[in-house]
Tab-separated table of C-alpha atoms and ligand atoms in Angstrom:
chain	number	residue	atom	x	y	z
A	1	MET	CA	-15.041	65.050	38.539
A	2	THR	CA	-13.205	68.372	38.651
A	3	ASP	CA	-11.642	69.453	35.416
A	4	TYR	CA	-8.130	68.574	36.459
A	5	ALA	CA	-8.980	65.268	38.122
A	6	ARG	CA	-9.962	63.871	34.712
A	7	TYR	CA	-6.453	64.539	33.388
A	8	ALA	CA	-4.863	62.909	36.460
A	9	GLU	CA	-7.079	59.883	35.910
A	10	ARG	CA	-5.915	59.663	32.261
A	11	ARG	CA	-2.276	59.833	33.357
A	12	LYS	CA	-2.875	56.990	35.787
A	13	ARG	CA	-4.562	54.951	33.086
A	14	LEU	CA	-1.583	55.447	30.779
A	15	GLN	CA	0.864	54.520	33.563
A	16	THR	CA	-1.129	51.359	34.223
A	17	GLY	CA	-1.031	50.497	30.504
A	18	MET	CA	2.750	51.065	30.378
A	19	GLN	CA	3.230	48.658	33.328
A	20	HIS	CA	6.807	49.838	33.745
A	21	GLY	CA	9.193	52.491	32.485
A	22	ILE	CA	9.100	56.217	31.921
A	23	ALA	CA	7.099	58.251	29.403
A	24	VAL	CA	8.109	61.650	28.032
A	25	ILE	CA	5.434	63.603	26.136
A	26	PRO	CA	6.207	67.135	24.941
A	27	THR	CA	3.603	69.663	23.862
A	28	ALA	CA	3.747	71.277	20.379
A	29	PRO	CA	6.465	73.833	19.556
A	30	GLU	CA	5.778	77.484	18.851
A	31	VAL	CA	6.327	78.173	15.147
A	32	ALA	CA	7.668	81.493	13.825
A	33	ARG	CA	5.636	83.059	11.010
A	34	ASN	CA	8.114	85.801	10.209
A	35	ALA	CA	10.184	88.416	12.067
A	36	ASP	CA	8.585	88.803	15.517
A	37	THR	CA	5.301	87.022	14.873
A	38	HIS	CA	4.298	83.414	15.438
A	39	TYR	CA	1.526	81.231	14.071
A	40	ASP	CA	-1.336	81.029	16.552
A	41	TYR	CA	-0.164	78.665	19.243
A	42	ARG	CA	-1.953	75.310	19.489
A	43	HIS	CA	-0.912	72.851	22.227
A	44	GLY	CA	0.015	69.254	21.308
A	45	SER	CA	-3.058	67.009	21.456
A	46	HIS	CA	-1.447	64.075	23.297
A	47	PHE	CA	0.093	66.397	25.859
A	48	TYR	CA	-3.156	68.297	26.407
A	49	TYR	CA	-5.122	65.058	26.745
A	50	LEU	CA	-2.935	64.139	29.720
A	51	THR	CA	-2.608	67.550	31.359
A	52	GLY	CA	-5.213	70.150	30.362
A	53	PHE	CA	-2.207	72.535	30.258
A	54	THR	CA	-2.060	74.914	27.291
A	55	GLU	CA	1.207	76.831	27.726
A	56	PRO	CA	3.993	76.233	25.187
A	57	GLU	CA	7.415	74.864	26.235
A	58	ALA	CA	6.056	72.098	28.434
A	59	VAL	CA	6.688	68.373	28.808
A	60	VAL	CA	4.922	65.774	30.933
A	61	VAL	CA	6.960	62.879	32.359
A	62	LEU	CA	5.234	59.828	33.770
A	63	VAL	CA	6.901	57.075	35.755
A	64	ALA	CA	5.014	53.764	35.833
A	65	GLY	CA	5.362	50.810	38.190
A	66	ASP	CA	5.244	50.680	41.991
A	67	LYS	CA	6.373	54.263	42.440
A	68	MET	CA	4.149	56.099	39.973
A	69	GLN	CA	5.034	59.726	39.441
A	70	SER	CA	3.538	62.440	37.328
A	71	ILE	CA	5.858	65.393	36.661
A	72	LEU	CA	5.451	68.578	34.649
A	73	PHE	CA	8.239	70.655	33.130
A	74	CYS	CA	7.119	74.168	32.166
A	75	ARG	CA	8.226	77.779	31.803
A	76	GLU	CA	9.244	79.596	34.956
A	77	LYS	CA	7.394	82.627	36.237
A	78	ASN	CA	8.959	85.709	34.671
A	79	ALA	CA	7.664	89.112	35.730
A	80	GLU	CA	9.098	90.878	32.697
A	81	ARG	CA	7.878	88.376	30.104
A	82	GLU	CA	4.467	88.271	31.745
A	83	VAL	CA	4.122	92.026	31.140
A	84	TRP	CA	4.517	91.330	27.409
A	85	ASP	CA	2.948	87.897	26.920
A	86	GLY	CA	0.632	87.427	29.877
A	87	PHE	CA	0.287	85.075	32.823
A	88	ARG	CA	2.270	81.845	33.168
A	89	TYR	CA	1.699	79.351	35.947
A	90	GLY	CA	5.311	78.537	36.667
A	91	PRO	CA	6.214	75.092	38.070
A	92	ASP	CA	4.813	75.599	41.586
A	93	GLY	CA	1.545	77.108	40.419
A	94	ALA	CA	1.108	74.469	37.718
A	95	ALA	CA	1.840	71.551	40.063
A	96	GLU	CA	-0.808	72.742	42.481
A	97	LYS	CA	-3.468	73.713	39.959
A	98	PHE	CA	-3.060	70.734	37.616
A	99	GLY	CA	-2.368	68.080	40.244
A	100	PHE	CA	1.181	66.951	39.432
A	101	ASP	CA	3.387	65.223	42.002
A	102	ALA	CA	6.166	67.645	41.081
A	103	ALA	CA	6.981	70.344	38.534
A	104	TYR	CA	10.306	71.832	37.426
A	105	PRO	CA	11.507	74.583	35.089
A	106	ILE	CA	11.712	73.396	31.492
A	107	ALA	CA	15.406	74.360	31.445
A	108	GLN	CA	16.070	71.482	33.878
A	109	LEU	CA	14.470	68.851	31.664
A	110	ASP	CA	17.595	67.048	30.419
A	111	GLU	CA	19.299	67.011	33.817
A	112	LYS	CA	16.198	65.728	35.670
A	113	LEU	CA	15.395	63.246	32.925
A	114	ALA	CA	18.851	61.721	33.239
A	115	GLU	CA	18.055	61.066	36.924
A	116	LEU	CA	14.524	59.829	36.280
A	117	MET	CA	15.535	57.501	33.438
A	118	GLY	CA	18.106	55.699	35.592
A	119	ASN	CA	17.205	52.029	36.106
A	120	GLN	CA	13.941	52.348	34.168
A	121	PRO	CA	13.500	49.370	31.834
A	122	ALA	CA	11.630	51.244	29.063
A	123	LEU	CA	11.432	54.716	27.556
A	124	PHE	CA	8.073	55.631	26.016
A	125	TYR	CA	7.705	58.719	23.824
A	126	PRO	CA	6.191	59.673	20.440
A	127	LEU	CA	8.971	57.820	18.597
A	128	GLY	CA	10.039	59.218	15.250
A	129	THR	CA	7.608	62.143	15.091
A	130	ASP	CA	10.254	64.849	15.576
A	131	PRO	CA	13.940	64.233	14.787
A	132	ALA	CA	14.981	66.883	17.334
A	133	TRP	CA	13.178	65.031	20.159
A	134	ASP	CA	14.540	61.684	18.955
A	135	ALA	CA	18.086	63.081	19.138
A	136	ARG	CA	17.511	64.784	22.476
A	137	LEU	CA	16.002	61.816	24.280
A	138	LEU	CA	18.469	59.338	22.834
A	139	GLY	CA	21.215	61.755	23.949
A	140	VAL	CA	19.890	61.707	27.525
A	141	ARG	CA	19.719	57.923	27.346
A	142	GLU	CA	23.385	57.814	26.286
A	143	ALA	CA	24.272	60.040	29.239
A	144	VAL	CA	22.524	57.544	31.549
A	145	LYS	CA	24.372	54.661	29.866
A	146	ALA	CA	27.648	56.370	30.703
A	147	LYS	CA	26.829	55.811	34.386
A	148	ALA	CA	26.911	52.008	33.996
A	149	ARG	CA	29.965	51.680	36.236
A	150	SER	CA	28.017	53.209	39.126
A	151	GLY	CA	25.447	50.451	38.681
A	152	ILE	CA	22.841	52.580	36.908
A	153	HIS	CA	21.368	51.234	33.697
A	154	ALA	CA	19.515	53.081	30.947
A	155	PRO	CA	16.158	52.020	29.449
A	156	GLY	CA	16.766	49.015	27.194
A	157	GLU	CA	13.390	49.244	25.462
A	158	LEU	CA	12.240	52.141	23.293
A	159	ARG	CA	8.463	52.183	22.945
A	160	ASP	CA	6.086	54.415	21.001
A	161	VAL	CA	3.758	55.874	23.625
A	162	ARG	CA	1.184	56.591	20.909
A	163	ALA	CA	0.270	52.910	20.722
A	164	LEU	CA	-1.341	53.314	24.163
A	165	LEU	CA	-2.423	56.942	23.955
A	166	ASP	CA	-4.095	56.697	20.544
A	167	GLU	CA	-6.309	53.879	21.794
A	168	MET	CA	-7.270	55.905	24.860
A	169	ARG	CA	-8.136	58.948	22.758
A	170	LEU	CA	-10.165	56.896	20.293
A	171	ILE	CA	-12.941	56.345	22.847
A	172	LYS	CA	-14.440	59.699	23.804
A	173	ASP	CA	-15.614	59.991	27.402
A	174	PRO	CA	-18.842	61.872	28.287
A	175	HIS	CA	-16.909	65.101	28.931
A	176	GLU	CA	-15.317	64.941	25.483
A	177	GLN	CA	-18.642	64.035	23.875
A	178	ASP	CA	-20.224	67.077	25.482
A	179	ILE	CA	-17.536	69.426	24.103
A	180	MET	CA	-17.841	67.868	20.653
A	181	ARG	CA	-21.641	68.274	20.720
A	182	ARG	CA	-21.159	71.954	21.494
A	183	ALA	CA	-18.502	72.355	18.781
A	184	ALA	CA	-20.837	70.682	16.286
A	185	LYS	CA	-23.700	72.965	17.259
A	186	ILE	CA	-21.621	76.094	16.690
A	187	SER	CA	-20.484	74.815	13.291
A	188	CYS	CA	-24.069	73.953	12.318
A	189	GLY	CA	-25.041	77.539	13.153
A	190	ALA	CA	-22.264	78.759	10.875
A	191	HIS	CA	-23.514	76.609	7.981
A	192	ARG	CA	-27.042	77.992	8.455
A	193	ARG	CA	-25.642	81.497	8.571
A	194	ALA	CA	-23.705	80.924	5.333
A	195	MET	CA	-26.797	79.598	3.568
A	196	ARG	CA	-28.737	82.704	4.530
A	197	PHE	CA	-25.880	84.986	3.495
A	198	ALA	CA	-24.681	83.585	0.150
A	199	ARG	CA	-25.655	85.383	-3.067
A	200	PRO	CA	-24.422	85.320	-6.680
A	201	GLY	CA	-21.652	87.874	-7.205
A	202	GLN	CA	-20.052	87.483	-3.768
A	203	PHE	CA	-16.546	86.148	-3.371
A	204	GLU	CA	-15.916	82.823	-1.651
A	205	TYR	CA	-13.917	84.602	1.072
A	206	GLU	CA	-16.943	86.720	1.988
A	207	VAL	CA	-18.805	83.532	2.842
A	208	GLU	CA	-15.727	82.206	4.673
A	209	ALA	CA	-15.820	85.332	6.839
A	210	GLU	CA	-19.348	84.419	7.985
A	211	TYR	CA	-18.006	81.124	9.343
A	212	LEU	CA	-15.102	82.687	11.165
A	213	HIS	CA	-17.433	85.289	12.672
A	214	GLU	CA	-19.927	82.685	13.858
A	215	PHE	CA	-17.222	80.407	15.297
A	216	CYS	CA	-15.480	83.199	17.155
A	217	ARG	CA	-18.589	84.827	18.587
A	218	HIS	CA	-19.386	81.516	20.290
A	219	GLY	CA	-15.930	81.184	21.843
A	220	ALA	CA	-14.490	78.852	19.201
A	221	ARG	CA	-11.583	81.085	18.311
A	222	GLN	CA	-10.187	78.970	15.479
A	223	PRO	CA	-11.434	76.687	12.739
A	224	ALA	CA	-10.373	73.073	13.254
A	225	TYR	CA	-8.779	73.121	9.772
A	226	THR	CA	-8.557	75.528	6.849
A	227	SER	CA	-12.074	76.077	5.512
A	228	ILE	CA	-12.833	74.931	1.971
A	229	VAL	CA	-15.244	77.401	0.345
A	230	ALA	CA	-15.519	76.209	-3.226
A	231	GLY	CA	-17.959	77.576	-5.796
A	232	GLY	CA	-18.714	75.783	-9.076
A	233	ALA	CA	-15.781	73.883	-10.586
A	234	ASN	CA	-13.594	74.666	-7.556
A	235	ALA	CA	-15.574	72.029	-5.635
A	236	CYS	CA	-13.948	69.368	-7.841
A	237	THR	CA	-10.553	70.226	-6.318
A	238	LEU	CA	-10.721	68.238	-3.091
A	239	HIS	CA	-8.388	70.430	-1.030
A	240	TYR	CA	-9.306	73.796	-2.590
A	241	VAL	CA	-8.484	76.501	-0.035
A	242	GLY	CA	-7.902	79.521	-2.320
A	243	ASN	CA	-11.427	80.734	-1.462
A	244	ASN	CA	-10.998	83.749	-3.739
A	245	SER	CA	-13.328	83.185	-6.726
A	246	ARG	CA	-16.600	84.938	-7.468
A	247	LEU	CA	-19.788	82.934	-6.914
A	248	ASN	CA	-21.861	82.496	-10.049
A	249	ASP	CA	-25.614	82.324	-10.372
A	250	GLY	CA	-26.477	78.708	-11.180
A	251	ASP	CA	-23.418	77.191	-9.494
A	252	LEU	CA	-23.239	75.056	-6.375
A	253	LEU	CA	-21.154	76.078	-3.379
A	254	LEU	CA	-19.380	73.334	-1.399
A	255	ILE	CA	-18.248	74.378	2.065
A	256	ASP	CA	-16.205	72.132	4.342
A	257	ALA	CA	-15.786	74.090	7.578
A	258	GLY	CA	-15.858	73.333	11.296
A	259	CYS	CA	-14.693	75.048	14.431
A	260	GLU	CA	-12.335	73.849	17.136
A	261	LEU	CA	-13.791	74.292	20.614
A	262	GLU	CA	-11.824	73.673	23.815
A	263	GLY	CA	-9.321	71.608	21.853
A	264	TYR	CA	-11.874	69.463	19.963
A	265	ALA	CA	-12.753	69.546	16.270
A	266	SER	CA	-15.992	69.535	14.349
A	267	ASP	CA	-15.951	68.763	10.626
A	268	ILE	CA	-19.002	69.509	8.473
A	269	THR	CA	-19.537	69.819	4.735
A	270	ARG	CA	-22.647	71.194	3.113
A	271	THR	CA	-23.241	71.870	-0.577
A	272	PHE	CA	-25.956	74.293	-1.663
A	273	PRO	CA	-26.944	76.366	-4.701
A	274	VAL	CA	-25.519	79.895	-4.772
A	275	ASN	CA	-28.915	81.240	-5.892
A	276	GLY	CA	-30.928	79.184	-3.402
A	277	LYS	CA	-32.512	76.749	-5.882
A	278	PHE	CA	-31.024	73.444	-7.121
A	279	SER	CA	-31.155	72.889	-10.909
A	280	PRO	CA	-32.618	69.524	-11.981
A	281	ALA	CA	-29.131	68.136	-12.776
A	282	GLN	CA	-27.665	69.376	-9.488
A	283	LYS	CA	-30.600	67.896	-7.604
A	284	ASP	CA	-30.162	64.502	-9.301
A	285	VAL	CA	-26.547	64.255	-8.179
A	286	TYR	CA	-27.265	65.729	-4.745
A	287	GLU	CA	-29.991	63.175	-3.975
A	288	ILE	CA	-27.599	60.331	-4.816
A	289	VAL	CA	-24.899	61.629	-2.472
A	290	LEU	CA	-27.514	62.224	0.225
A	291	ALA	CA	-28.846	58.670	-0.155
A	292	ALA	CA	-25.284	57.322	-0.006
A	293	GLN	CA	-24.729	59.229	3.219
A	294	ALA	CA	-27.982	57.946	4.749
A	295	ALA	CA	-26.988	54.372	3.867
A	296	ALA	CA	-23.555	54.890	5.436
A	297	ILE	CA	-24.918	56.424	8.645
A	298	SER	CA	-27.463	53.611	9.019
A	299	VAL	CA	-24.640	51.053	9.334
A	300	ALA	CA	-22.448	53.170	11.623
A	301	GLN	CA	-23.444	50.927	14.523
A	302	PRO	CA	-21.592	49.222	17.368
A	303	GLY	CA	-20.169	45.890	16.244
A	304	LYS	CA	-20.128	46.807	12.540
A	305	PRO	CA	-16.666	46.966	10.955
A	306	TRP	CA	-15.069	50.377	10.378
A	307	ASN	CA	-15.424	49.931	6.628
A	308	ALA	CA	-19.173	49.187	6.632
A	309	PRO	CA	-20.229	52.846	6.134
A	310	HIS	CA	-17.773	53.228	3.226
A	311	GLU	CA	-19.034	50.069	1.556
A	312	ALA	CA	-22.672	51.100	2.032
A	313	ALA	CA	-22.007	54.533	0.528
A	314	LEU	CA	-20.074	53.071	-2.406
A	315	ARG	CA	-22.920	50.763	-3.368
A	316	VAL	CA	-25.441	53.642	-3.511
A	317	LEU	CA	-23.013	55.886	-5.387
A	318	ALA	CA	-22.192	53.142	-7.896
A	319	GLN	CA	-25.904	52.647	-8.663
A	320	GLY	CA	-26.335	56.411	-8.974
A	321	PHE	CA	-23.338	56.740	-11.300
A	322	VAL	CA	-24.816	54.048	-13.556
A	323	ASP	CA	-28.226	55.791	-13.538
A	324	LEU	CA	-26.628	59.147	-14.408
A	325	LYS	CA	-24.561	57.514	-17.194
A	326	LEU	CA	-21.333	58.530	-15.482
A	327	CYS	CA	-20.300	54.870	-15.335
A	328	THR	CA	-21.167	51.994	-17.639
A	329	GLY	CA	-21.924	48.414	-16.609
A	330	THR	CA	-23.603	47.161	-13.469
A	331	VAL	CA	-23.217	48.133	-9.822
A	332	GLU	CA	-21.099	45.013	-9.331
A	333	SER	CA	-18.798	45.786	-12.259
A	334	VAL	CA	-18.447	49.436	-11.221
A	335	LEU	CA	-17.397	48.301	-7.741
A	336	GLU	CA	-15.174	45.543	-9.093
A	337	THR	CA	-13.311	47.740	-11.604
A	338	GLU	CA	-13.378	50.777	-9.291
A	339	SER	CA	-14.541	52.935	-12.213
A	340	TYR	CA	-16.428	55.016	-9.600
A	341	LYS	CA	-13.043	56.444	-8.571
A	342	GLN	CA	-13.220	58.920	-11.480
A	343	PHE	CA	-16.004	60.661	-9.527
A	344	TYR	CA	-15.471	59.529	-5.926
A	345	MET	CA	-11.817	59.168	-5.039
A	346	HIS	CA	-11.715	59.519	-1.249
A	347	ARG	CA	-12.911	57.399	1.632
A	348	THR	CA	-16.196	57.971	3.449
A	349	GLY	CA	-14.810	59.158	6.777
A	350	HIS	CA	-12.177	59.248	9.485
A	351	TRP	CA	-11.940	59.363	13.267
A	352	LEU	CA	-12.708	62.778	14.718
A	353	GLY	CA	-11.538	64.202	18.046
A	354	MET	CA	-8.854	66.604	19.199
A	355	ASP	CA	-7.389	66.306	15.711
A	356	VAL	CA	-9.729	66.593	12.758
A	357	HIS	CA	-8.209	63.397	11.370
A	358	ASP	CA	-7.980	61.904	14.808
A	359	VAL	CA	-5.710	59.173	16.109
A	360	GLY	CA	-6.578	55.487	16.323
A	361	GLU	CA	-6.046	52.413	14.172
A	362	TYR	CA	-8.639	51.504	11.562
A	363	LYS	CA	-7.650	47.863	11.395
A	364	SER	CA	-6.898	45.252	13.986
A	365	GLY	CA	-4.444	42.918	12.252
A	366	GLU	CA	-5.903	42.267	8.808
A	367	GLN	CA	-9.491	43.021	9.839
A	368	TRP	CA	-11.325	46.366	9.897
A	369	ARG	CA	-11.914	46.990	13.590
A	370	PRO	CA	-15.471	46.897	14.944
A	371	LEU	CA	-17.114	50.194	15.855
A	372	GLN	CA	-17.574	50.716	19.599
A	373	PRO	CA	-19.599	53.134	21.737
A	374	GLY	CA	-17.636	56.342	22.287
A	375	MET	CA	-15.958	56.334	18.881
A	376	MET	CA	-16.518	59.523	16.886
A	377	LEU	CA	-16.264	59.519	13.097
A	378	THR	CA	-17.255	61.543	10.073
A	379	VAL	CA	-19.492	60.246	7.296
A	380	GLU	CA	-18.713	62.190	4.133
A	381	PRO	CA	-19.493	60.726	0.726
A	382	GLY	CA	-19.202	62.949	-2.334
A	383	CYS	CA	-19.233	63.171	-6.109
A	384	TYR	CA	-16.896	65.328	-8.180
A	385	ILE	CA	-17.551	65.530	-11.920
A	386	ARG	CA	-14.764	67.085	-13.954
A	387	PRO	CA	-15.353	67.736	-17.672
A	388	ALA	CA	-14.248	64.714	-19.696
A	389	ASP	CA	-15.126	62.781	-22.834
A	390	GLY	CA	-18.096	60.533	-22.259
A	391	VAL	CA	-19.333	62.491	-19.233
A	392	PRO	CA	-22.812	64.021	-19.758
A	393	LYS	CA	-22.235	67.736	-20.285
A	394	GLU	CA	-25.056	68.903	-18.030
A	395	LEU	CA	-23.187	67.323	-15.076
A	396	TRP	CA	-19.813	68.979	-15.719
A	397	ASN	CA	-18.255	70.821	-12.782
A	398	ILE	CA	-20.775	69.604	-10.242
A	399	GLY	CA	-18.913	68.857	-6.997
A	400	ILE	CA	-20.884	67.702	-3.968
A	401	ARG	CA	-19.912	66.401	-0.535
A	402	ILE	CA	-22.152	65.987	2.502
A	403	GLU	CA	-20.360	65.448	5.807
A	404	ASP	CA	-21.680	64.843	9.311
A	405	ASP	CA	-20.108	63.978	12.666
A	406	VAL	CA	-21.341	60.732	14.178
A	407	LEU	CA	-20.921	59.309	17.681
A	408	ILE	CA	-21.260	55.550	18.066
A	409	THR	CA	-23.543	54.790	21.020
A	410	ALA	CA	-24.610	51.551	22.735
A	411	GLN	CA	-27.947	51.764	20.912
A	412	GLY	CA	-26.643	52.789	17.482
A	413	ASN	CA	-25.415	56.272	16.770
A	414	GLU	CA	-25.992	59.955	17.367
A	415	VAL	CA	-25.490	62.442	14.527
A	416	LEU	CA	-24.118	65.575	16.168
A	417	THR	CA	-24.570	67.831	13.171
A	418	LEU	CA	-28.270	67.520	12.301
A	419	ASP	CA	-28.834	71.265	12.793
A	420	ALA	CA	-27.061	72.054	9.525
A	421	PRO	CA	-29.740	71.899	6.782
A	422	LYS	CA	-29.161	68.939	4.507
A	423	SER	CA	-32.212	67.898	2.458
A	424	VAL	CA	-32.986	69.808	-0.735
A	425	ALA	CA	-36.223	71.083	0.848
A	426	GLU	CA	-34.483	72.242	4.075
A	427	ILE	CA	-31.728	74.021	2.162
A	428	GLU	CA	-34.124	75.766	-0.244
A	429	GLU	CA	-36.338	76.770	2.705
A	430	THR	CA	-33.324	78.210	4.595
A	431	MET	CA	-32.297	80.212	1.513
A	432	LYS	CA	-35.741	81.310	0.361
A	433	ASN	CA	-35.412	84.954	1.454
A	434	ASN	CA	-31.927	85.430	-0.022
A	435	ASN	CA	-32.990	87.003	-3.307
B	501	LIG	N1	-12.150	68.713	6.530
B	501	LIG	C1	-11.270	67.642	6.371
B	501	LIG	C2	-11.973	66.414	6.043
B	501	LIG	O1	-13.155	66.443	5.762
B	501	LIG	O2	-11.436	65.351	6.109
B	502	LIG	MN1	-13.756	65.037	7.264
B	503	LIG	MN1	-14.457	68.048	6.236
C-alpha cells in the first residue's frame, strides 16, 4: 500500500462506520509562545490518522452514505509566506498528493460546510473538545436551519466522531507497529546512552540532554512527552520535570523518557544507580518492582482483561511491601485496605500510540475489555517511598519505576523495549566503565 492509500482506506472505514451524515475533523491549532514565536507545531492525532497531512490550519470533511466524499480544507499557496515559512501544498497540490476527492482553501470552510451539511441527517465531530469549534459548527448548522423554507434541513443528530475513531486507532496496523518498533528502538538507545553517561555530580538536565541528542540524531525530533529525569528523592514526585538538581553518589536516578517518531510515541522508564552500583536496600526494592513488572507482562495476553496486568503487579508489590515492612498484615489485607497506595499510587499502564496516553476505552460497559492483537500498552509498576513514621529509614527516598511498551499479538505479546537494560546485572554491566 502506498503511504497515502492507507489514509484513504482509513477514511473509507470511518465513513462506513458512520453509515450516514457528515464528519468534520480539524487538525490542532498553532499556539503562540510569546511575541513572534510559536510552540513547535504538532498536528492533531485524529486528523493525521485520517490524512497523513501535517500542515496547520487544515480540516478534513467526510460525507458518508451512497455518495461518499472526502474533502480537505487547507492553506492556499502563498509565494510570499512560503519564502518565510516554507512550502505549502495548497488545495490542488494536497488533493492530488493525498488522494482527496476535492480540496478548498481553509477560508472557504464555513461557506462550503453550509452547503455540504444540507440534508445530512447527522453531524460528527470531536464534540466538546474545543468550545470555539463547538460554537463554529453549531453556528454553521444554524445557518443551514435557516434554509428550511427552501426545503433544506440541517443535521438533526450531533455525534462524537471519537467514538468511532478512538476504536480504530486502538488497534495498530502493521505499518503503525513498525513505526512504534523503530521509535522504541531509538528510545532504548537513549536509555543505554544515559546509563553510560551518568556520573555523580552531574545535573539532571545534563542527562536529559543525552536523550534529546540521541532522539534527534535518529530523526525523532521531539520527545513524546516532557522527560522526567529525577535523582534521589525527586523520583518520589511522580510528575517531576524540573530536571535541575545535582545527582548524588549513592542515589538512584529515575528517567521516564521516550521519543516521538513519525507521529507515534514511545514511553520508557528506567531506574539506575547514579554511581553504577545498586546498594543492598535499593536492590531489594528494585527486584520487587522488576518481579511485579514481569508478572504483569506475563498476563498481557489476548483475551485477558485490561486490568489483569495491574492486578498481577499489585499482588507482587503487596507481597514485597509486606516483606520490606512497608506495609503490615497479609497480601490479602494490603490489597483489601489499599494500604499499598502509600507507595504505589498509579495504575500499571495505559494505551500507547499517536498520543502517549492514547485513545480507546478501557471498559466495555461494566467489564474491563479483553486485550486484542494490535493493542499497544505500557506496563509500568513502581514504588515511591517518602520519609514517614513507621517506614524503615534505609528505604527513604527510594523511587523506582520500570516501564516497557508492549504489543498484544495473536500468540501473546511482544515487548518493544527490551534493548533498554533492565536487570540489575545488565544495568551494572552497562555502567561498569563509568567511574
Ligand atoms: N510518561 C508518561 C507515562 O508514563 O504515563
Ligand atoms: Mn507511561
Ligand atoms: Mn512513562
